[in-house]
Amino acid sequence: MLKYQQIASDIEKYIVTHELQQGDKLPVLETLMNQFAVSKSTIIKSLDLLERKGIVYQVRGSGIFVRRHRRKGYISLLSNQGFKKDLEEFQLTSEVLTLDTVKPPEEAALNLNIEPDEDVFYLKRIRYINGQTLCLEESYYRKTIIPYLNTEIAADSVFKFISEGLGLKVGFSDMYLQVGKLNETEAKHLGLKQNDPALRVETVFHLTNGQPFDFSKITYNYMQSQFFIQANNYYG
Amino acid sequence: MLKYQQIASDIEKYIVTHELQQGDKLPVLETLMNQFAVSKSTIIKSLDLLERKGIVYQVRGSGIFVRRHRRKGYISLLSNQGFKKDLEEFQLTSEVLTLDTVKPPEEAALNLNIEPDEDVFYLKRIRYINGQTLCLEESYYRKTIIPYLNTEIAADSVFKFISEGLGLKVGFSDMYLQVGKLNETEAKHLGLKQNDPALRVETVFHLTNGQPFDFSKITYNYMQSQFFIQANNYYG
């Protein structure tokens, strides 16, 4: 972790432990510089990171303010770390239905931008939150990037293994959302009825070097799915 | 528009007109500096903005690459400009059902962080895409910030009026998504059946100074709603 990332994390902890609320003003730059004993450029980089993460907002000529608007129990759609991070207060478990080496179906090959004869891991699992079905997930991982997976890892957190076990850095991702109706198989897996509402999310995850490594298709149990998104306006 | 924003916009146009694809490498910094006749710090700020907007990704020690993964017809959930911008290729119209000055209901007062006796505009409209219902929208605008609205504006684009007509700057927003089933009224407005899938999105829009000015509740026609989200990983 770089210095400015560490300071950003410290400021975030400060906001949480002091129970600062949306709109509360942070100390001025000079005070933060002294408090954390770092240079102005480091503090500026830290605050910029916190702004991107949606922890603060900066008003030119006025100061830095706390941004804090999460409703309890909402999953952040933009956290790229899988669910584990958001749902720490919940009991999250997985049941692995399939873990296999396969050739990718066409949509997976297209989204991963690979040849149809390249080996991928196919993982299908049901995820549970506090004992209720949260979602049905199918993922395709490139074996050239993630050479090893087992059921134990798949039942816990594949992303934790990828970053901590394999030392890979997860970068940006592209997500596609659609709402539809559950088919019979999905309904059975989720404990719902056929034609009940289905939220389907397809995601292409990339490493920081831009390589797509995971194409996942998730169908959520609509009764358990509340999502939170923070948007910044970079278009003005 | 500041210099670096102008350059960012020029680079974006360059990517589009040259039909660059995801993963295509941009020229190196020095070339871009010469091409646009600006300083290194300006180019870096421009590229940083483009990275935040999801137009490029930067790989340390390797270069700047094009990020371009939109599927056609998907609405970006993170564009803060209302739909107009995303759906330029579509015919987008609105039917205004109600436009009135009211006292905010409790949830609106809470989300806008205002007193229950402050006046707000209440706007209810159905939005159509290519003649099909896209969504049913209810919005509450603070009259102290948006003192004027009329049916003509409401039938076109309120956000366009806010930024171009009133000169206000739209900043960040907080969105909450939930999937459920349509009630009878919603179904009637959307031309669907009761208990059909409903995607509900609540958004609190803020000005760049942090003031919430619009609380909106949108219920989407599931048959017309495909959403796209670009996520960056600022958590590593």
Short mmCIF file of C-alpha atoms in Angstrom, two decimals, chain B residues 98-217:
data_model
loop_
_atom_site.label_atom_id
_atom_site.label_comp_id
_atom_site.label_asym_id
_atom_site.label_seq_id
_atom_site.Cartn_x
_atom_site.Cartn_y
_atom_site.Cartn_z
CA THR B 98 -48.58 15.85 -12.65
CA LEU B 99 -46.53 18.97 -12.01
CA ASP B 100 -47.41 20.65 -8.75
CA THR B 101 -46.04 22.53 -5.77
CA VAL B 102 -46.48 20.39 -2.66
CA LYS B 103 -45.10 19.76 0.81
CA PRO B 104 -42.71 16.80 0.56
CA PRO B 105 -43.83 13.37 1.76
CA GLU B 106 -41.69 12.06 4.60
CA GLU B 107 -39.30 9.99 2.46
CA ALA B 108 -38.65 12.96 0.16
CA ALA B 109 -38.01 15.31 3.10
CA LEU B 110 -35.61 12.78 4.62
CA ASN B 111 -33.69 12.18 1.40
CA LEU B 112 -33.52 15.88 0.55
CA ASN B 113 -32.63 16.67 4.16
CA ILE B 114 -35.25 19.42 4.40
CA GLU B 115 -38.04 20.44 6.76
CA PRO B 116 -41.48 18.95 6.02
CA ASP B 117 -42.98 22.42 5.39
CA GLU B 118 -40.55 23.45 2.65
CA ASP B 119 -42.14 23.70 -0.80
CA VAL B 120 -41.06 21.25 -3.49
CA PHE B 121 -42.04 20.64 -7.08
CA TYR B 122 -43.65 17.26 -7.51
CA LEU B 123 -43.31 15.90 -11.02
CA LYS B 124 -44.81 12.65 -12.19
CA ARG B 125 -44.28 11.53 -15.75
CA ILE B 126 -44.12 8.54 -18.01
CA ARG B 127 -41.10 8.32 -20.25
CA TYR B 128 -41.21 6.61 -23.60
CA ILE B 129 -38.45 5.17 -25.73
CA ASN B 130 -39.28 4.71 -29.40
CA GLY B 131 -42.92 4.92 -28.42
CA GLN B 132 -42.69 2.16 -25.77
CA THR B 133 -42.98 2.95 -22.07
CA LEU B 134 -39.51 3.15 -20.52
CA CYS B 135 -40.37 4.16 -16.96
CA LEU B 136 -42.69 5.87 -14.54
CA GLU B 137 -40.92 8.65 -12.69
CA GLU B 138 -41.76 10.69 -9.61
CA SER B 139 -39.40 13.51 -8.69
CA TYR B 140 -39.26 16.05 -5.89
CA TYR B 141 -37.26 19.20 -6.60
CA ARG B 142 -36.45 21.78 -3.94
CA LYS B 143 -38.06 25.07 -4.97
CA THR B 144 -35.42 27.07 -3.09
CA ILE B 145 -32.91 25.69 -5.63
CA ILE B 146 -35.14 25.18 -8.68
CA PRO B 147 -37.62 28.06 -8.39
CA TYR B 148 -39.26 27.50 -11.78
CA LEU B 149 -40.49 24.54 -13.81
CA ASN B 150 -43.27 24.20 -16.34
CA THR B 151 -44.88 21.37 -18.27
CA GLU B 152 -42.89 22.08 -21.39
CA ILE B 153 -39.59 21.76 -19.54
CA ALA B 154 -40.84 18.68 -17.71
CA ALA B 155 -41.82 17.07 -21.01
CA ASP B 156 -38.31 17.66 -22.36
CA SER B 157 -35.35 17.49 -19.98
CA VAL B 158 -35.39 18.97 -16.48
CA PHE B 159 -31.64 18.41 -16.15
CA LYS B 160 -30.92 20.30 -19.31
CA PHE B 161 -32.97 23.21 -17.94
CA ILE B 162 -31.23 23.01 -14.56
CA SER B 163 -27.76 23.21 -16.05
CA GLU B 164 -28.33 25.34 -19.14
CA GLY B 165 -31.27 27.44 -17.98
CA LEU B 166 -30.45 27.91 -14.32
CA GLY B 167 -26.67 27.50 -14.57
CA LEU B 168 -26.56 24.98 -11.72
CA LYS B 169 -23.83 22.36 -11.52
CA VAL B 170 -24.95 18.80 -10.92
CA GLY B 171 -22.52 16.89 -8.73
CA PHE B 172 -22.63 13.43 -7.19
CA SER B 173 -25.66 11.23 -6.65
CA ASP B 174 -26.66 8.27 -4.52
CA MET B 175 -28.73 5.55 -6.14
CA TYR B 176 -30.65 2.71 -4.56
CA LEU B 177 -31.88 -0.19 -6.68
CA GLN B 178 -34.44 -2.78 -5.81
CA VAL B 179 -36.31 -5.39 -7.77
CA GLY B 180 -39.91 -6.23 -6.99
CA LYS B 181 -43.31 -6.62 -8.58
CA LEU B 182 -45.48 -3.97 -10.20
CA ASN B 183 -48.60 -2.82 -8.40
CA GLU B 184 -51.81 -2.20 -10.32
CA THR B 185 -51.26 1.54 -10.91
CA GLU B 186 -47.67 1.12 -12.05
CA ALA B 187 -48.65 -1.70 -14.36
CA LYS B 188 -51.39 0.43 -15.92
CA HIS B 189 -49.01 3.35 -16.53
CA LEU B 190 -46.34 1.09 -18.04
CA GLY B 191 -48.73 -0.99 -20.09
CA LEU B 192 -47.70 -4.15 -18.25
CA LYS B 193 -49.43 -6.64 -15.95
CA GLN B 194 -49.71 -6.41 -12.20
CA ASN B 195 -46.94 -8.52 -10.53
CA ASP B 196 -44.71 -8.23 -13.58
CA PRO B 197 -41.05 -7.55 -12.61
CA ALA B 198 -40.29 -4.00 -11.49
CA LEU B 199 -36.91 -2.37 -11.26
CA ARG B 200 -37.10 0.52 -8.82
CA VAL B 201 -34.37 3.10 -8.64
CA GLU B 202 -34.33 5.88 -6.06
CA THR B 203 -31.78 8.62 -6.57
CA VAL B 204 -30.70 11.61 -4.52
CA PHE B 205 -29.02 14.15 -6.79
CA HIS B 206 -26.67 16.76 -5.32
CA LEU B 207 -25.21 19.97 -6.64
CA THR B 208 -21.42 20.20 -6.72
CA ASN B 209 -21.67 22.10 -3.43
CA GLY B 210 -23.15 18.99 -1.81
CA GLN B 211 -26.75 20.19 -1.56
CA PRO B 212 -29.37 17.57 -2.42
CA PHE B 213 -31.86 19.14 -4.85
CA ASP B 214 -33.77 16.25 -6.42
CA PHE B 215 -35.12 13.01 -4.99
CA SER B 216 -36.45 10.77 -7.72
CA LYS B 217 -38.18 7.40 -7.75
#
